[in-house]
């Protein structure tokens, strides 16, 4: 295994220790402290908890809506160019790649009183999604020779990425025996950003009148936003020290909130819901934006015959191409600016209904003398949605939970989403003394060969829970 | 405390560390080839009746008239290094009732001919004369140093006795497009 392969394999293995942004396994599972980040209105039954710094939640996830690593890089003796062309043929402008990393640096919480549980923490997150600019890539790879009249759409350029630190504090509040609500306030510190969306413009080719073809670059409006990535010469220049420092305290500040609830319709039927990251980051520092706006048409180079020159044999000494270039630049100018801009966080929606049944166990709440009924089995359905530059992505999950003992729980999920219609996940949560740990594995059928997986997601964490 | 070795979480952890990537070869990317084909209009120009008439001496100009234009399609090193074939398409509108003989030549910076097409004849009043020429780069390496295209247009002798009238507007309109076949 050579060095490059090792790095790639390491990254992919590391990606095993991560969780998808759709935390369908984690959501509402076993009343773990970590569930508070996916639903601030989740119920808790402990006095306080402390996450092991850096290990209570560590994730790296890569997903692709269509392509897999095996599509290109499987050592199958098939010509690589053939595989590349086959993949290009499958991809459309709606296909995307995304990745998300989250490192919980600090995570803790304590019970304020019998109704309120306060949790707080600090995590660093990198989130990126990029869509496939189908027209542009195919035009560059194949050229326009076999499809000269095809229109190329610049609106297909869409991507968005953020690297930020999030300082958060939230409250889970028990309204009454049936209803628990919660909210979380987040302070975002933006370190790196790149995005381009809502672009427009087309290149079209028609039969010309003055020449054989006429090409129109129509209503081009391209905007590329970045912070912390480019220098004044538009070269990539990332200062590592400054980047890391900006995770904790930068001038690119934003705020956001999470809200959620848990409602017991009956002791056996439970509804939960949450909306996360309703917020934004205002980027004001280290900005380097590029805009390209205009229209232009090209129908070749016209060589003009100067009728005032009676010496008809003299070639016209004129640099037409330089004129052409200058005309194009004037019609479609490229400008850079350092204007501040606002980037909205991708909002996540969770909703679930759960039916519990089987052997009931009455467990005393840790904060008063009341008892809560816990059932050994649960089934339910979860819905998840996340707002993205092109459209909202949704996923639906069926789940089965089993409480094997008071301190050992398991969860089985089936999820349908943009990545797969055969995503089976398994999770376990166990507590030994005050030491709690959990492990969640998504897409288990592809775990033996990640190269063929469109997404991979495994999560585990360690906490100390004090009942 | 339960032995950690029997803890299912630990077993899961160990399982995850075992190889879950099968048989990949990332060096294959170096084998990627592309054969793009690009079409674009090239030069165009119009010659009118005055071009072919010497008003001072009131005589038709029957010697070739030449026009040069820069040909920067080969300005890019990427194009020069990967060009396999060029197809040039000509569309000529001859409004004169006289034939014309046309020759296209490619020149380098020193005006030396790097490639030329055989002279072709455009019949009188042919409003849409179409002609294509192909250049295979492998057989014409000198073509890659072309920076100019020279057009020589010669009024053919009259077969009907008609002469150019400088007061009657007639045009010889040239349109050209190129198709560039590349292979990386």
XYZ file of C-alpha atoms in Angstrom:
651
model
C 0.000 0.000 0.000
C 1.690 3.260 -1.075
C 1.591 6.547 0.802
C -1.252 8.122 -1.192
C -3.401 5.013 -0.876
C -2.694 4.910 2.835
C -3.817 8.504 3.273
C -6.981 7.886 1.314
C -7.743 4.684 3.194
C -7.017 6.395 6.511
C -9.394 9.210 5.679
C -12.055 6.743 4.645
C -11.508 4.647 7.772
C -11.610 7.800 9.821
C -14.863 8.526 8.122
C -16.140 5.396 9.787
C -16.053 7.315 13.040
C -18.553 9.820 12.035
C -22.196 10.354 11.779
C -24.313 11.538 8.940
C -25.931 14.918 9.375
C -29.126 12.878 9.389
C -28.546 11.413 12.815
C -31.372 8.967 12.489
C -29.702 6.474 14.791
C -28.821 9.042 17.413
C -32.101 10.945 17.305
C -34.264 10.110 20.279
C -32.144 7.134 21.225
C -31.956 5.914 24.791
C -32.170 9.364 26.400
C -28.416 9.844 25.940
C -26.992 13.318 26.589
C -25.839 13.469 22.970
C -29.444 13.395 21.785
C -29.835 16.932 23.136
C -27.891 18.245 20.158
C -30.377 16.702 17.746
C -33.419 17.583 19.865
C -33.052 20.180 22.630
C -36.460 19.083 23.882
C -35.287 15.515 24.500
C -35.945 14.113 27.937
C -33.106 13.390 30.283
C -32.973 11.333 33.439
C -29.628 12.144 34.978
C -28.221 14.841 37.197
C -25.319 15.885 35.109
C -23.051 14.684 32.393
C -19.618 15.480 31.028
C -18.398 14.398 27.639
C -14.861 13.104 27.338
C -13.194 16.137 25.674
C -12.747 15.470 22.002
C -14.304 12.010 22.232
C -17.918 12.580 23.142
C -18.706 13.306 19.523
C -16.261 12.983 16.672
C -17.402 12.659 13.095
C -16.364 12.712 9.509
C -18.805 11.821 6.806
C -18.680 11.826 3.028
C -21.690 11.157 0.881
C -22.450 11.180 -2.796
C -25.855 11.045 -4.389
C -24.730 8.947 -7.343
C -21.025 8.225 -7.584
C -19.039 5.789 -5.487
C -15.283 5.448 -5.213
C -15.553 1.988 -6.775
C -17.181 3.477 -9.871
C -13.795 4.908 -10.797
C -11.071 3.338 -8.747
C -11.975 -0.324 -8.403
C -9.064 -2.391 -9.596
C -11.167 -4.260 -12.113
C -8.998 -3.962 -15.258
C -11.666 -1.850 -16.969
C -10.202 1.106 -18.838
C -10.337 4.157 -16.560
C -11.503 6.482 -19.339
C -14.459 4.160 -19.991
C -15.382 4.219 -16.312
C -15.043 8.003 -16.237
C -17.312 8.419 -19.267
C -19.872 6.025 -17.794
C -19.914 8.048 -14.595
C -20.279 11.341 -16.506
C -23.209 9.802 -18.329
C -24.942 8.971 -15.054
C -24.426 12.296 -13.296
C -26.839 15.199 -13.613
C -26.838 18.723 -12.225
C -28.851 17.459 -9.256
C -26.097 15.106 -8.117
C -23.809 16.227 -5.347
C -21.061 15.333 -2.970
C -21.099 16.486 0.592
C -19.107 16.007 3.715
C -19.492 16.995 7.290
C -17.119 16.824 10.203
C -17.937 17.650 13.749
C -15.617 17.528 16.720
C -17.170 18.103 20.106
C -14.446 19.789 22.020
C -16.443 20.320 25.175
C -19.813 18.904 26.108
C -21.514 18.984 29.487
C -24.728 19.577 31.310
C -26.358 19.689 34.706
C -29.816 19.576 36.187
C -30.882 22.993 37.408
C -34.005 21.711 39.082
C -36.553 18.960 38.610
C -37.943 20.678 35.527
C -34.855 22.004 33.840
C -31.721 20.454 32.443
C -29.020 22.791 31.118
C -26.482 21.614 28.561
C -23.638 23.442 26.878
C -20.577 22.874 24.846
C -18.289 23.839 22.061
C -17.861 22.029 18.801
C -16.092 22.636 15.546
C -17.888 21.824 12.325
C -16.894 21.693 8.664
C -19.737 21.304 6.233
C -19.573 21.289 2.446
C -21.893 20.448 -0.407
C -21.120 20.806 -4.095
C -23.353 20.024 -7.040
C -22.193 18.645 -10.349
C -22.129 21.364 -13.062
C -23.188 18.939 -15.743
C -23.188 21.267 -18.759
C -19.813 22.804 -17.985
C -17.975 19.569 -17.198
C -19.347 17.777 -20.241
C -18.534 20.750 -22.464
C -14.963 20.848 -21.188
C -14.456 17.097 -21.442
C -16.231 16.445 -24.751
C -16.128 19.908 -26.302
C -19.017 21.341 -28.278
C -18.181 19.650 -31.568
C -20.837 16.954 -31.410
C -23.484 19.159 -29.873
C -22.693 22.677 -30.999
C -26.216 24.012 -30.422
C -26.466 22.792 -26.831
C -26.997 25.514 -24.257
C -24.575 25.642 -21.340
C -26.108 26.807 -18.077
C -23.967 28.577 -15.493
C -26.767 28.291 -12.950
C -25.515 24.745 -12.337
C -22.554 26.126 -10.423
C -23.629 25.624 -6.825
C -21.545 24.871 -3.801
C -21.329 25.934 -0.201
C -18.867 25.215 2.535
C -18.301 26.499 6.039
C -15.774 25.788 8.738
C -16.875 27.228 12.025
C -16.818 26.879 15.759
C -20.084 26.729 17.646
C -20.482 27.681 21.257
C -23.854 26.587 22.521
C -26.032 26.435 25.576
C -29.484 24.993 25.860
C -32.275 24.117 28.216
C -34.535 21.084 28.249
C -37.668 21.990 30.220
C -40.307 19.631 31.496
C -43.600 21.470 31.150
C -45.621 18.622 32.582
C -45.721 14.849 32.571
C -46.653 14.789 28.881
C -44.634 17.614 27.385
C -40.954 18.470 27.394
C -39.668 21.395 25.374
C -36.233 22.742 24.776
C -34.175 25.344 23.069
C -30.538 25.950 22.371
C -28.750 29.150 21.626
C -25.722 28.991 19.366
C -22.958 31.453 18.766
C -21.200 30.745 15.478
C -17.636 31.778 14.798
C -16.893 31.530 11.120
C -13.390 30.583 10.106
C -13.586 29.589 6.434
C -16.303 29.993 3.890
C -16.787 29.442 0.203
C -20.005 29.508 -1.733
C -21.552 30.207 -5.055
C -25.265 29.988 -5.694
C -28.060 31.742 -7.586
C -25.845 32.103 -10.627
C -27.249 32.700 -14.067
C -26.131 32.939 -17.623
C -25.938 30.737 -20.660
C -23.766 30.070 -23.656
C -25.779 29.319 -26.759
C -24.661 28.758 -30.318
C -26.845 29.449 -33.323
C -26.296 29.614 -37.038
C -24.832 33.043 -37.663
C -25.563 35.684 -40.221
C -22.188 37.386 -40.460
C -20.324 34.107 -39.956
C -21.122 30.394 -39.855
C -21.781 30.290 -36.075
C -22.731 32.955 -33.594
C -22.169 32.302 -29.909
C -23.974 34.212 -27.207
C -22.863 34.558 -23.649
C -26.133 35.828 -22.242
C -26.863 37.503 -18.917
C -23.902 36.025 -17.126
C -24.105 36.712 -13.403
C -21.590 34.677 -11.437
C -20.774 35.377 -7.826
C -18.158 33.577 -5.778
C -17.975 34.322 -2.066
C -15.131 33.388 0.199
C -13.668 34.193 3.570
C -10.354 33.085 4.931
C -9.364 31.268 1.746
C -7.975 33.688 -0.828
C -5.437 36.449 -0.679
C -5.674 39.762 -2.533
C -4.252 38.097 -5.650
C -7.075 35.505 -5.588
C -4.635 32.740 -4.737
C -5.563 30.137 -2.141
C -3.749 31.123 1.003
C -4.956 29.587 4.247
C -3.186 30.600 7.404
C -3.501 27.544 9.645
C -2.987 29.405 12.914
C -5.493 32.078 12.046
C -7.966 29.488 10.765
C -7.852 27.475 13.971
C -8.028 30.590 16.088
C -11.107 31.756 14.200
C -12.969 28.637 15.260
C -13.121 30.099 18.723
C -13.138 33.813 18.274
C -13.423 35.533 14.954
C -15.022 38.653 13.597
C -17.261 36.475 11.445
C -19.957 36.029 14.034
C -23.433 34.658 13.809
C -26.215 33.389 15.974
C -28.644 30.557 15.735
C -31.156 28.617 17.704
C -32.392 25.063 17.967
C -35.862 24.246 19.236
C -37.485 20.933 19.976
C -40.055 19.049 21.950
C -41.089 15.642 23.232
C -44.768 14.961 23.703
C -46.264 11.838 25.247
C -49.638 11.471 23.647
C -50.098 8.410 25.814
C -47.536 6.617 27.985
C -46.826 4.444 24.928
C -47.065 6.929 22.077
C -44.524 9.685 21.823
C -44.116 12.511 19.332
C -40.864 14.410 18.985
C -39.697 17.180 16.753
C -36.867 19.632 16.387
C -35.589 22.365 14.151
C -31.859 22.957 14.280
C -29.483 25.694 13.182
C -31.984 28.439 12.475
C -29.250 30.947 12.126
C -26.625 32.664 10.097
C -23.045 33.818 10.075
C -22.129 37.334 9.019
C -18.784 37.255 7.246
C -16.994 40.574 7.532
C -13.332 39.593 7.745
C -10.859 38.134 5.240
C -13.420 38.513 2.486
C -12.549 37.974 -1.142
C -15.537 37.865 -3.468
C -15.449 37.665 -7.246
C -18.270 38.655 -9.550
C -18.471 38.209 -13.310
C -21.428 39.961 -14.910
C -22.320 40.762 -18.477
C -23.232 39.556 -21.918
C -21.197 39.086 -25.039
C -21.481 37.587 -28.456
C -18.823 36.113 -30.680
C -19.010 35.322 -34.345
C -15.372 35.193 -35.264
C -12.876 37.816 -36.302
C -13.946 40.305 -38.919
C -11.106 41.426 -41.099
C -12.021 44.890 -42.324
C -11.074 46.181 -45.687
C -10.062 49.824 -45.316
C -11.609 51.587 -48.308
C -9.714 54.802 -47.665
C -6.479 53.036 -48.350
C -5.975 52.903 -52.082
C -3.126 50.506 -51.704
C -5.372 47.500 -51.762
C -2.474 45.126 -51.486
C -1.444 46.256 -48.034
C -2.584 43.932 -45.328
C -4.377 45.757 -42.598
C -2.054 45.932 -39.652
C -4.535 45.561 -36.917
C -4.535 43.315 -33.937
C -8.110 42.153 -34.220
C -7.766 39.521 -31.598
C -6.535 41.953 -29.004
C -9.524 44.155 -29.819
C -11.785 41.140 -29.540
C -10.347 40.250 -26.165
C -10.661 43.796 -24.877
C -14.238 43.966 -26.097
C -15.056 40.705 -24.306
C -13.435 41.941 -21.116
C -15.378 45.180 -21.280
C -18.672 43.369 -21.851
C -18.082 40.741 -19.168
C -15.954 42.349 -16.503
C -14.624 40.398 -13.560
C -14.489 42.293 -10.308
C -13.320 41.479 -6.844
C -14.713 43.039 -3.723
C -14.534 42.676 0.018
C -18.210 43.279 0.714
C -19.480 41.497 3.787
C -22.163 38.900 3.288
C -24.440 36.677 5.306
C -24.423 32.909 5.056
C -27.458 31.071 6.403
C -26.826 27.779 8.110
C -28.506 24.711 6.621
C -31.639 24.226 8.712
C -32.391 20.683 9.814
C -35.853 19.384 10.612
C -36.520 16.244 12.598
C -39.825 14.644 13.436
C -40.699 11.255 14.844
C -43.505 9.228 16.256
C -42.707 6.268 18.488
C -44.881 3.507 19.862
C -43.536 1.627 22.862
C -44.730 -1.770 23.943
C -43.690 -4.919 25.740
C -42.515 -5.375 29.279
C -42.860 -2.151 31.241
C -40.343 -1.045 33.791
C -40.982 1.769 36.255
C -37.854 3.737 36.874
C -37.599 6.517 39.390
C -36.723 9.882 37.968
C -33.370 11.035 39.276
C -34.631 14.445 40.359
C -37.813 13.717 42.297
C -39.902 10.918 43.666
C -41.938 10.284 40.543
C -41.585 7.241 38.308
C -41.529 6.957 34.561
C -42.654 3.932 32.577
C -40.073 2.514 30.203
C -41.028 -0.206 27.744
C -38.713 -2.839 26.421
C -39.565 -2.295 22.760
C -40.344 0.640 20.492
C -41.133 1.067 16.860
C -41.549 4.264 14.981
C -40.894 6.457 12.009
C -38.614 9.471 11.704
C -38.523 12.160 9.059
C -35.555 14.378 8.397
C -34.986 17.323 6.099
C -32.115 19.720 5.519
C -32.134 22.883 3.448
C -29.477 22.895 0.750
C -28.551 25.318 -2.088
C -30.453 23.374 -4.759
C -33.318 21.933 -2.790
C -34.303 20.506 0.548
C -33.014 16.976 1.061
C -35.287 14.598 2.902
C -34.960 11.189 4.461
C -37.405 8.805 6.064
C -36.469 6.214 8.658
C -38.261 3.267 10.193
C -36.784 2.156 13.474
C -37.016 -0.524 16.114
C -35.563 -0.018 19.576
C -34.963 -2.678 22.164
C -34.061 -2.112 25.805
C -32.181 -5.231 26.703
C -31.649 -3.972 30.225
C -31.954 -0.689 32.079
C -28.493 0.302 30.878
C -28.223 -1.454 27.542
C -30.226 -0.380 24.505
C -30.144 -1.244 20.836
C -31.660 0.397 17.779
C -32.217 -0.852 14.241
C -33.088 1.554 11.438
C -34.048 1.449 7.794
C -33.539 4.759 5.987
C -34.435 5.934 2.504
C -32.674 9.079 1.312
C -30.758 10.608 -1.609
C -27.862 8.217 -1.074
C -29.605 4.879 -0.809
C -32.866 2.997 -0.594
C -31.245 0.144 1.352
C -29.654 1.837 4.315
C -29.797 -0.355 7.402
C -28.312 1.033 10.586
C -27.571 -0.435 13.981
C -26.875 1.331 17.251
C -26.134 0.322 20.795
C -25.918 2.350 23.974
C -24.561 1.030 27.233
C -23.567 2.412 30.576
C -21.152 0.817 33.013
C -21.199 2.735 36.232
C -20.922 6.396 35.306
C -19.152 5.565 32.076
C -21.476 5.697 29.116
C -20.611 4.811 25.574
C -22.505 4.311 22.397
C -21.810 3.097 18.918
C -23.896 3.690 15.829
C -23.245 2.148 12.430
C -25.195 3.263 9.399
C -25.350 1.574 5.997
C -24.058 -1.672 7.466
C -24.420 -3.708 4.267
C -21.761 -1.532 2.651
C -19.390 -1.489 5.603
C -17.440 -4.433 4.209
C -16.672 -2.407 1.122
C -16.886 1.343 1.576
C -15.672 1.862 -1.963
C -19.109 0.835 -3.211
C -20.995 2.890 -0.672
C -22.531 6.221 -1.500
C -22.311 7.174 2.138
C -20.695 5.808 5.237
C -21.568 6.731 8.748
C -20.465 5.393 12.071
C -20.544 7.262 15.332
C -19.478 6.587 18.833
C -18.967 8.657 21.904
C -17.977 8.485 25.524
C -19.584 10.417 28.335
C -19.701 10.419 32.077
C -23.281 10.389 33.349
C -24.177 11.003 36.919
C -27.639 9.785 37.890
C -17.184 -4.116 35.945
C -17.854 -6.167 32.875
C -14.770 -7.117 30.913
C -14.297 -4.529 28.190
C -13.309 -7.272 25.817
C -16.806 -8.617 25.954
C -18.390 -5.232 25.648
C -20.235 -4.999 22.333
C -19.093 -1.420 21.812
C -15.460 -2.453 22.000
C -16.062 -5.317 19.604
C -17.724 -2.891 17.231
C -14.705 -0.605 17.556
C -12.332 -3.436 16.658
C -14.498 -4.472 13.761
C -14.455 -0.980 12.394
C -10.689 -0.833 12.449
C -10.473 -3.845 10.185
C -10.177 -3.095 6.519
C -13.447 -1.985 4.919
C -11.938 -0.793 1.669
C -11.465 -3.379 -1.035
C -9.126 -3.466 -3.930
C -8.787 0.144 -5.080
C -6.160 1.612 -7.348
C -6.036 5.422 -7.392
C -3.140 5.451 -9.865
C -5.701 4.723 -12.568
C -6.449 8.439 -12.727
C -3.200 8.894 -14.652
C -4.707 6.801 -17.448
C -7.565 9.235 -18.050
C -7.715 10.466 -21.633
C -9.995 12.963 -23.299
C -10.821 13.636 -26.945
C -12.709 16.911 -26.933
C -13.879 18.495 -30.158
C -14.363 22.256 -30.266
C -16.170 24.223 -32.967
C -15.942 27.943 -33.390
C -16.312 30.603 -36.003
C -13.018 31.918 -37.308
C -12.502 34.847 -39.642
C -15.020 36.499 -41.895
C -14.768 39.348 -44.328
C -16.454 40.894 -47.283
C -14.855 42.085 -50.471
C -16.867 44.383 -52.667
C -16.620 45.378 -56.291
C -14.187 48.186 -55.568
C -11.661 45.658 -54.312
C -11.368 44.227 -57.784
C -11.348 47.485 -59.701
C -8.492 49.916 -60.136
C -10.366 53.186 -60.304
C -7.262 55.136 -61.228
C -6.676 53.156 -64.371
C -10.285 52.007 -64.779
C -9.191 48.422 -65.016
C -10.213 45.221 -63.361
C -7.662 43.868 -60.900
C -6.975 40.341 -62.019
C -3.938 39.638 -59.914
C -4.574 37.944 -56.555
C -5.682 40.126 -53.691
C -4.365 38.905 -50.393
C -5.611 39.472 -46.903
C -3.853 38.393 -43.738
C -5.415 37.772 -40.419
C -3.926 36.542 -37.215
C -4.684 32.915 -36.545
C -4.385 32.504 -32.820
C -6.361 29.300 -32.469
C -2.986 27.619 -31.942
C -1.828 30.186 -29.419
C -2.485 27.880 -26.503
C 0.237 25.367 -25.707
C -2.496 22.964 -24.618
C -4.012 23.131 -28.091
C -0.653 22.811 -29.813
C 0.378 19.835 -27.713
C -2.883 17.950 -28.084
C -4.255 18.883 -31.492
C -4.895 15.875 -33.697
C -6.892 17.304 -36.553
C -8.399 20.558 -37.741
C -11.346 20.814 -40.073
C -11.900 24.200 -41.674
C -15.309 24.970 -43.129
C -15.781 27.725 -45.680
C -19.047 29.283 -46.712
C -18.700 31.786 -49.517
C -21.368 33.989 -51.012
C -20.432 35.093 -54.518
C -22.762 37.822 -55.780
C -20.631 38.531 -58.810
C -21.365 37.033 -62.177
C -17.705 36.109 -62.368
C -15.742 33.158 -61.040
C -13.144 33.560 -58.348
C -10.150 31.418 -57.457
C -9.393 31.259 -53.747
C -6.335 29.977 -51.935
C -5.866 29.742 -48.193
C -2.395 29.654 -46.725
C -1.156 29.401 -43.164
C 1.922 31.401 -42.274
C 4.274 31.567 -39.346
C 5.664 34.723 -37.730
C 8.176 35.073 -40.529
C 5.457 34.822 -43.159
C 6.744 31.450 -44.253
C 4.009 29.118 -45.475
C 3.331 26.320 -42.993
C 0.389 24.826 -44.807
C -1.786 25.651 -47.767
C -4.947 24.341 -49.329
C -5.354 23.681 -52.974
C -6.908 26.558 -54.815
C -10.646 26.175 -55.224
C -12.940 27.842 -57.678
C -16.132 29.631 -56.718
C -18.568 29.783 -59.559
C -20.304 32.967 -60.626
C -23.446 33.847 -58.666
C -22.956 30.918 -56.311
C -24.578 32.325 -53.181
C -23.660 29.452 -50.887
C -20.445 27.785 -51.833
C -19.434 25.267 -49.167
C -16.020 23.757 -48.860
C -14.171 21.853 -46.140
C -10.543 21.134 -45.666
C -8.892 18.828 -43.127
C -5.424 19.066 -41.693
C -4.008 15.999 -39.959
C -1.418 17.349 -37.584
C 0.633 14.174 -37.540
C 1.310 14.615 -41.235
C 1.696 18.394 -41.040
C 3.709 19.256 -37.970
C 4.720 22.594 -39.447
C 1.095 23.676 -39.249
C 1.449 23.990 -35.473
C 3.701 27.004 -35.867
C 1.032 28.903 -37.834
C 0.159 32.322 -36.509
C -1.496 33.864 -39.557
C -3.959 32.847 -42.216
C -3.620 34.383 -45.667
C -6.399 34.444 -48.187
C -5.632 35.011 -51.846
C -8.618 35.889 -53.965
C -8.263 36.217 -57.696
C -10.910 37.339 -60.146
C -11.037 34.721 -62.844
C -11.065 35.868 -66.483
C -14.498 36.635 -67.784
C -16.013 33.962 -70.006
C -19.047 36.025 -70.898
C -17.368 39.316 -71.468
C -18.837 40.876 -68.315
C -16.670 43.327 -66.467
C -16.706 44.626 -62.936
C -18.781 47.784 -62.614
C -17.483 49.834 -59.680
C -20.837 51.555 -59.342
C -22.902 48.424 -58.871
C -22.535 46.969 -55.412
C -21.556 43.330 -55.379
C -19.996 41.411 -52.573
C -17.868 38.348 -52.083
C -18.605 37.260 -48.529
C -16.340 34.838 -46.714
C -17.346 32.936 -43.628
C -15.151 30.365 -41.922
C -15.400 28.045 -38.951
C -12.979 25.601 -37.455
C -13.446 22.250 -35.748
C -10.503 21.336 -33.553
C -10.018 17.691 -32.602
C -7.876 17.262 -29.524
C -6.589 14.215 -27.690
C -4.960 14.308 -24.266
